[in-house]
Short mmCIF file of C-alpha atoms in Angstrom, two decimals:
data_model
loop_
_atom_site.label_atom_id
_atom_site.label_comp_id
_atom_site.label_asym_id
_atom_site.label_seq_id
_atom_site.Cartn_x
_atom_site.Cartn_y
_atom_site.Cartn_z
CA MET O 1 192.73 79.90 71.70
CA GLN O 2 194.59 83.18 72.24
CA GLU O 3 197.86 83.39 70.34
CA ALA O 4 200.73 85.74 71.06
CA THR O 5 203.59 87.31 69.21
CA PRO O 6 206.93 85.48 69.59
CA ALA O 7 208.92 86.42 72.69
CA PRO O 8 212.67 87.14 72.31
CA ARG O 9 214.90 84.98 74.53
CA SER O 10 218.00 86.27 76.28
CA GLY O 11 221.39 84.56 76.40
CA GLY O 12 224.25 83.94 74.04
CA GLY O 13 224.77 81.36 71.33
CA PRO O 14 222.45 80.20 68.59
CA GLN O 15 218.75 80.60 69.30
CA ALA O 16 216.01 78.26 68.25
CA PRO O 17 213.40 79.80 66.02
CA ALA O 18 210.93 81.78 68.07
CA THR O 19 207.52 80.20 68.33
CA ALA O 20 204.22 81.73 69.36
CA VAL O 21 203.27 81.17 72.98
CA SER O 22 199.63 80.20 73.34
CA ILE O 23 197.24 80.48 76.23
CA ARG O 24 197.35 76.68 76.53
CA ASP O 25 201.14 76.78 76.86
CA VAL O 26 200.75 79.19 79.77
CA ALA O 27 198.04 77.01 81.33
CA ARG O 28 200.21 73.86 81.04
CA GLU O 29 203.22 75.55 82.64
CA ALA O 30 201.12 77.08 85.45
CA GLY O 31 199.22 73.86 86.09
CA VAL O 32 195.79 75.40 85.53
CA SER O 33 193.11 75.35 82.86
CA HIS O 34 193.23 77.70 79.89
CA GLN O 35 189.91 79.17 81.17
CA THR O 36 191.71 80.19 84.36
CA VAL O 37 194.43 81.90 82.36
CA SER O 38 191.73 83.76 80.41
CA ARG O 39 190.14 84.89 83.67
CA VAL O 40 193.47 86.23 84.91
CA VAL O 41 194.18 88.04 81.62
CA ASN O 42 190.71 89.64 81.66
CA GLY O 43 190.90 90.68 85.31
CA HIS O 44 188.13 88.37 86.54
CA PRO O 45 187.73 88.69 90.34
CA ARG O 46 186.90 85.01 90.90
CA VAL O 47 190.47 83.75 90.87
CA LYS O 48 192.44 82.83 94.00
CA GLU O 49 195.22 85.33 94.62
CA SER O 50 197.83 82.57 94.79
CA THR O 51 196.64 81.21 91.44
CA ARG O 52 196.58 84.69 89.89
CA ALA O 53 200.13 85.33 91.08
CA ARG O 54 201.37 82.01 89.64
CA VAL O 55 199.68 82.62 86.26
CA LEU O 56 201.07 86.16 86.04
CA GLU O 57 204.53 84.83 86.88
CA VAL O 58 204.34 82.26 84.07
CA ILE O 59 203.00 84.88 81.65
CA ALA O 60 206.03 87.07 82.41
CA GLU O 61 208.48 84.16 82.11
CA MET O 62 207.09 82.92 78.80
CA GLY O 63 206.50 86.36 77.29
CA TYR O 64 202.87 85.67 76.56
CA THR O 65 200.95 88.69 75.28
CA PRO O 66 197.38 88.33 73.99
CA ASN O 67 197.41 89.69 70.48
CA ARG O 68 194.28 89.91 68.36
CA MET O 69 196.28 90.34 65.15
CA ALA O 70 198.20 87.14 65.83
CA ARG O 71 194.94 85.32 66.41
CA ALA O 72 193.58 86.60 63.10
CA LEU O 73 196.73 85.56 61.19
CA ALA O 74 196.48 82.11 62.77
CA GLY O 75 192.89 81.78 61.59
CA GLY O 76 191.40 82.21 65.07
CA ALA O 77 188.34 84.22 65.90
CA VAL O 78 188.81 87.92 66.63
CA ARG O 79 186.46 89.10 69.37
CA SER O 80 184.73 92.27 68.27
CA VAL O 81 181.74 94.50 68.90
CA THR O 82 179.97 97.02 66.67
CA VAL O 83 178.65 100.20 68.27
CA LEU O 84 175.61 101.83 66.66
CA THR O 85 175.16 105.54 67.40
CA SER O 86 173.67 108.47 65.54
CA ASP O 87 175.90 111.40 66.52
CA THR O 88 179.38 111.08 67.97
CA SER O 89 179.74 114.87 68.19
CA LEU O 90 177.36 115.10 71.17
CA TYR O 91 179.11 114.89 74.51
CA GLY O 92 176.94 112.14 76.02
CA ALA O 93 177.37 109.82 73.05
CA SER O 94 181.09 110.50 72.63
CA ALA O 95 181.84 109.98 76.34
CA THR O 96 179.79 106.77 76.41
CA LEU O 97 181.66 105.55 73.34
CA LYS O 98 184.97 106.32 75.07
CA GLY O 99 183.95 104.19 78.04
CA ILE O 100 182.90 101.34 75.76
CA GLU O 101 186.19 101.45 73.86
CA GLU O 102 188.28 101.48 77.05
CA ALA O 103 186.47 98.49 78.53
CA ALA O 104 186.53 96.57 75.25
CA ARG O 105 190.25 97.15 74.78
CA ALA O 106 190.95 95.93 78.31
CA ALA O 107 189.03 92.73 77.50
CA ASP O 108 190.89 92.33 74.17
CA PHE O 109 187.90 93.15 71.94
CA THR O 110 188.07 95.26 68.82
CA VAL O 111 185.46 98.01 68.40
CA GLY O 112 183.80 99.15 65.19
CA ILE O 113 181.48 102.16 64.92
CA SER O 114 178.53 102.55 62.59
CA VAL O 115 176.89 106.00 62.53
CA LEU O 116 173.13 105.82 62.10
CA ASP O 117 171.15 107.98 59.70
CA ILE O 118 168.98 110.27 61.82
CA GLY O 119 166.03 110.19 59.42
CA SER O 120 166.18 106.49 58.55
CA ALA O 121 163.30 104.19 59.47
CA GLN O 122 165.84 101.58 60.66
CA GLN O 123 164.34 98.33 59.39
CA PRO O 124 165.80 95.07 60.77
CA ALA O 125 167.62 94.30 57.52
CA ASP O 126 169.16 97.80 57.50
CA VAL O 127 170.43 97.45 61.05
CA ALA O 128 171.80 93.95 60.47
CA ALA O 129 173.67 95.19 57.37
CA ARG O 130 175.63 97.63 59.55
CA VAL O 131 177.27 94.80 61.46
CA SER O 132 180.36 93.36 59.81
CA ARG O 133 179.56 89.69 60.48
CA PRO O 134 176.26 87.87 61.08
CA GLY O 135 175.60 87.37 64.77
CA GLU O 136 178.38 89.75 65.86
CA ALA O 137 178.03 91.48 69.22
CA VAL O 138 176.36 94.90 69.12
CA LEU O 139 176.11 97.84 71.50
CA VAL O 140 173.61 100.63 70.79
CA ILE O 141 173.85 104.16 72.16
CA ALA O 142 170.13 104.92 72.19
CA PHE O 143 169.94 108.41 73.66
CA ASP O 144 167.91 109.72 70.71
CA ALA O 145 165.12 108.54 68.41
CA ALA O 146 167.51 107.13 65.78
CA GLY O 147 169.30 105.03 68.37
CA VAL O 148 166.02 103.77 69.83
CA ARG O 149 164.77 102.75 66.38
CA ALA O 150 167.98 100.82 65.74
CA TRP O 151 167.78 99.13 69.13
CA GLN O 152 164.18 98.10 68.56
CA ALA O 153 164.91 96.88 65.01
CA LEU O 154 168.04 94.89 65.87
CA PRO O 155 167.36 91.24 64.94
CA ALA O 156 167.16 88.80 67.83
CA GLY O 157 170.13 86.76 66.61
CA PHE O 158 172.65 89.38 67.70
CA PRO O 159 174.03 89.38 71.25
CA ALA O 160 173.47 93.00 72.23
CA ALA O 161 173.06 95.60 74.96
CA ALA O 162 172.21 99.31 74.92
CA ALA O 163 172.73 102.57 76.77
CA VAL O 164 169.27 104.15 76.90
CA GLU O 165 167.30 107.02 78.35
CA ARG O 166 165.87 106.10 81.74
CA PRO O 167 162.65 104.08 81.27
CA GLU O 168 159.51 105.94 82.29
CA ASP O 169 158.77 103.52 85.12
CA GLY O 170 162.44 103.15 86.06
CA ARG O 171 162.31 99.39 85.57
CA PRO O 172 164.47 97.25 83.26
CA GLY O 173 162.81 95.79 80.18
CA ASP O 174 163.21 92.42 78.51
CA ARG O 175 166.49 93.34 76.83
CA PRO O 176 169.89 94.17 78.38
CA GLU O 177 169.86 97.95 78.97
CA LEU O 178 171.63 100.38 81.27
CA TRP O 179 170.90 104.04 81.98
CA LEU O 180 171.68 107.01 84.21
CA ASP O 181 168.88 108.38 86.39
CA ASP O 182 168.67 111.81 84.80
CA ARG O 183 165.05 112.18 85.93
CA ALA O 184 166.16 112.21 89.58
CA ALA O 185 169.09 114.46 88.64
CA ALA O 186 166.80 117.01 86.94
CA ALA O 187 164.56 117.04 90.01
CA GLN O 188 167.61 117.65 92.22
CA ALA O 189 168.78 120.58 90.08
CA THR O 190 165.28 122.09 90.13
CA ARG O 191 165.02 121.76 93.92
CA TYR O 192 168.42 123.43 94.24
CA LEU O 193 167.19 126.47 92.29
CA LEU O 194 163.96 126.63 94.28
CA GLY O 195 166.04 126.46 97.44
CA LEU O 196 167.86 129.61 96.31
CA GLY O 197 164.52 131.45 96.50
CA HIS O 198 163.42 131.37 92.86
CA GLU O 199 159.65 131.29 92.51
CA THR O 200 159.83 128.79 89.65
CA VAL O 201 162.28 127.36 87.14
CA HIS O 202 161.95 127.53 83.35
CA TYR O 203 163.21 124.60 81.29
CA LEU O 204 164.81 124.26 77.85
CA ALA O 205 164.30 120.65 76.76
CA ILE O 206 166.53 118.54 74.54
CA PRO O 207 164.74 116.17 72.12
CA SER O 208 163.47 113.00 73.77
CA SER O 209 164.58 109.60 72.55
CA THR O 210 160.94 108.69 71.94
CA THR O 211 157.67 110.51 71.21
CA ARG O 212 156.92 110.77 74.91
CA ILE O 213 158.21 113.50 77.22
CA GLY O 214 161.89 113.15 78.10
CA GLN O 215 162.91 112.01 81.55
CA ARG O 216 164.81 115.21 82.32
CA THR O 217 161.62 117.13 81.60
CA GLU O 218 159.70 114.78 83.88
CA GLY O 219 162.22 115.27 86.70
CA TRP O 220 161.91 119.06 86.41
CA ARG O 221 158.12 118.74 86.55
CA ASP O 222 158.30 116.36 89.51
CA ALA O 223 160.18 118.91 91.61
CA LEU O 224 157.95 121.88 90.71
CA ARG O 225 154.78 119.93 91.40
CA ALA O 226 156.07 118.59 94.71
CA ALA O 227 156.93 122.14 95.80
CA GLY O 228 153.56 123.53 94.64
CA ARG O 229 155.28 126.04 92.36
CA PRO O 230 154.09 127.45 89.00
CA LEU O 231 154.78 125.02 86.16
CA PRO O 232 155.78 126.87 82.97
CA GLU O 233 155.55 125.15 79.61
CA PRO O 234 158.86 123.47 78.74
CA LEU O 235 160.52 125.03 75.73
CA ASP O 236 161.50 122.49 73.08
CA ALA O 237 165.03 123.09 71.88
CA GLY O 238 167.62 121.14 69.92
CA TRP O 239 171.08 120.16 71.11
CA SER O 240 173.21 123.14 70.10
CA PRO O 241 174.19 126.47 71.70
CA ARG O 242 172.45 128.25 68.81
CA SER O 243 169.10 126.65 69.61
CA GLY O 244 169.45 127.63 73.27
CA TYR O 245 170.38 131.17 72.27
CA LEU O 246 167.44 131.63 69.92
CA ILE O 247 164.89 130.41 72.47
CA ALA O 248 166.42 132.38 75.35
CA ARG O 249 166.27 135.69 73.45
CA SER O 250 162.49 135.79 73.77
CA LEU O 251 162.32 134.02 77.14
CA LEU O 252 164.65 136.48 78.85
CA ALA O 253 162.65 139.48 77.67
CA ASP O 254 160.39 138.63 80.62
CA PRO O 255 162.07 140.03 83.77
CA SER O 256 160.17 137.59 85.98
CA VAL O 257 162.28 134.75 84.56
CA THR O 258 165.03 134.32 87.15
CA ALA O 259 166.06 130.68 86.82
CA VAL O 260 166.59 128.48 83.76
CA LEU O 261 167.43 124.78 83.71
CA CYS O 262 168.79 123.51 80.39
CA GLY O 263 168.65 119.97 78.99
CA ASN O 264 172.37 120.03 78.23
CA ASP O 265 175.39 122.29 78.64
CA ASP O 266 175.38 123.44 75.01
CA LEU O 267 171.90 124.92 75.43
CA ALA O 268 173.11 126.64 78.59
CA LEU O 269 175.96 128.28 76.67
CA GLY O 270 173.39 129.79 74.31
CA VAL O 271 171.34 131.06 77.27
CA LEU O 272 174.43 132.72 78.76
CA ARG O 273 175.03 134.53 75.47
CA ALA O 274 171.41 135.67 75.21
CA ALA O 275 171.50 136.85 78.83
CA ARG O 276 174.56 138.98 78.19
CA GLU O 277 172.95 140.59 75.14
CA ALA O 278 169.78 141.27 77.15
CA GLY O 279 171.70 142.90 79.98
CA ARG O 280 170.74 140.14 82.41
CA ASP O 281 173.43 139.63 85.02
CA VAL O 282 174.31 135.98 85.69
CA PRO O 283 173.94 135.06 88.50
CA GLY O 284 172.88 138.45 89.88
CA ASP O 285 169.39 138.40 88.42
CA LEU O 286 169.37 135.17 86.43
CA SER O 287 170.56 131.69 87.40
CA VAL O 288 171.44 129.23 84.63
CA VAL O 289 172.01 125.50 85.19
CA GLY O 290 173.13 123.01 82.54
CA PHE O 291 173.24 119.25 82.27
CA ASP O 292 176.00 116.65 81.60
CA ASP O 293 179.10 118.57 82.81
CA ALA O 294 180.76 118.58 79.40
CA PRO O 295 184.44 119.62 79.49
CA HIS O 296 183.69 123.22 78.45
CA ALA O 297 181.19 123.80 81.29
CA ALA O 298 183.85 124.72 83.85
CA TYR O 299 185.39 127.27 81.46
CA ALA O 300 182.27 129.18 80.42
CA HIS O 301 181.88 132.76 81.63
CA PRO O 302 180.59 132.52 84.26
CA ALA O 303 181.54 128.91 85.00
CA LEU O 304 178.46 126.78 84.55
CA THR O 305 176.56 125.09 87.35
CA THR O 306 175.53 121.73 85.91
CA VAL O 307 174.60 118.11 86.56
CA ARG O 308 177.53 115.74 86.15
CA LEU O 309 176.66 112.43 84.48
CA ASP O 310 179.16 109.57 84.33
CA PHE O 311 178.76 108.68 80.66
CA GLU O 312 182.17 107.01 80.50
CA GLY O 313 181.23 104.78 83.42
CA LEU O 314 177.93 104.00 81.71
CA GLY O 315 179.82 102.96 78.57
CA ARG O 316 182.10 100.66 80.57
CA GLY O 317 179.02 99.20 82.25
CA CYS O 318 177.30 98.58 78.91
CA PHE O 319 180.29 96.72 77.56
CA GLY O 320 180.52 94.79 80.82
CA LEU O 321 176.88 93.75 80.47
CA LEU O 322 177.52 92.55 76.91
CA HIS O 323 180.74 90.80 77.93
CA ARG O 324 178.88 88.80 80.57
CA LEU O 325 176.40 87.70 77.92
CA LEU O 326 179.19 86.60 75.60
CA GLU O 327 181.56 85.01 78.12
CA PRO O 328 179.66 84.36 81.35
CA GLU O 329 182.39 82.12 82.76
CA THR O 330 185.28 84.53 82.35
CA ALA O 331 183.86 88.06 82.14
CA PRO O 332 184.53 90.21 85.25
CA ALA O 333 181.77 91.55 87.46
CA LEU O 334 179.78 94.47 86.09
CA PRO O 335 181.71 97.69 86.81
CA LEU O 336 180.10 100.48 88.82
CA TRP O 337 179.59 104.05 87.68
CA ALA O 338 179.02 107.29 89.57
CA GLU O 339 175.58 108.57 90.44
CA PRO O 340 174.54 111.94 88.90
CA GLU O 341 175.93 114.86 90.88
CA LEU O 342 175.05 118.56 90.95
CA ILE O 343 178.21 120.62 90.39
CA VAL O 344 177.69 124.16 91.72
CA ARG O 345 179.77 126.84 90.01
CA GLU O 346 179.31 130.54 89.25
CA SER O 347 176.21 130.66 87.04
CA SER O 348 173.66 130.15 89.82
CA GLY O 349 172.82 132.20 92.88
CA PRO O 350 170.05 133.50 95.14
CA ALA O 351 166.89 134.87 93.53
CA PRO O 352 167.01 138.65 92.99
CA SER O 353 164.91 140.98 95.14
CA ARG O 354 161.84 142.64 93.65
CA ARG O 355 163.81 145.86 93.51
CA GLY O 356 166.41 144.04 91.42
CA LEU O 357 163.67 143.00 89.02
CA SER O 358 162.36 146.54 88.55
CA GLN O 359 162.67 148.22 85.21
CA ASP O 360 165.08 150.87 86.50
CA ARG O 361 167.79 148.44 87.67
CA PRO O 362 171.25 148.81 86.03
CA ARG O 363 171.34 146.99 82.73
CA ASP O 364 174.99 146.83 81.71
CA ARG O 365 177.36 146.48 84.62
CA PRO O 366 181.00 147.36 84.14
#
């Protein structure tokens, strides 16, 4: 039962002591079941509009407001979910977490966060200990190896779902998982650069969530192979601008390198810095493309061409998937999220001419 804080009543004269308005009080007054009231409160689409309007009218008249603190004080169950993630500083994880929190709040769930140890083996008992109550709902952000280990080690007794890297075969597994198709997005970005006349595209790879090759790397390879273009070795990087910068310093010493795709926008920032130090004009003789469309991408110099991924939408979808497992009768339909989209800005352009690649071209332009 959902309890509410007392509602003040208007009018003069002595007032009776305020009492909490419950979901069953609203249901009785509206002439519907308390499950129907719950569906209306949670925005479930399968409610007749006339019924929804009547319930909302009664809610307004009675001053009913779902309140998780009131439920807790009354001894009722507080609906909650624990999110397991290894690094909330990375844009993908933080944006996914934001989407989860927004959707959970709208459904009147509390959200707890447990940050995973990157080097931990993540045994089942360790993962279970991170959840505040036995059997509590869990969401895992499994974009990296630590998240995958936690997801795999999570005991079966927990209702759970995860945001994961796209499976290699693109098919869902036995457990509730959602993902963005970054393999297709990486192939699209690579084809875009090839379409600008670049002979090939070099790639700076972020760490994969497993021991196999990451799906962004696979998408880049897919496009080069399909076009019959040279396939350079991918360069393993970390997540930070510094790692992109250090790798790009040696890569950009080769003047034949004219296009670089990066596994995230932070790596691309490091490449832009290394290009400036090397006298490589962007995009005049070097095109740089990032991934994720983090907030800073549009304000880099030059503004960064990148792949936009709807992490917030993915987070809302993951919570929606979990919500349907927990409350199949009342949870709303699974929300949609945007497909990956290539955002073209200033850091990419046509391939330079051979004359532009010659050793006597201007190095530092005013």
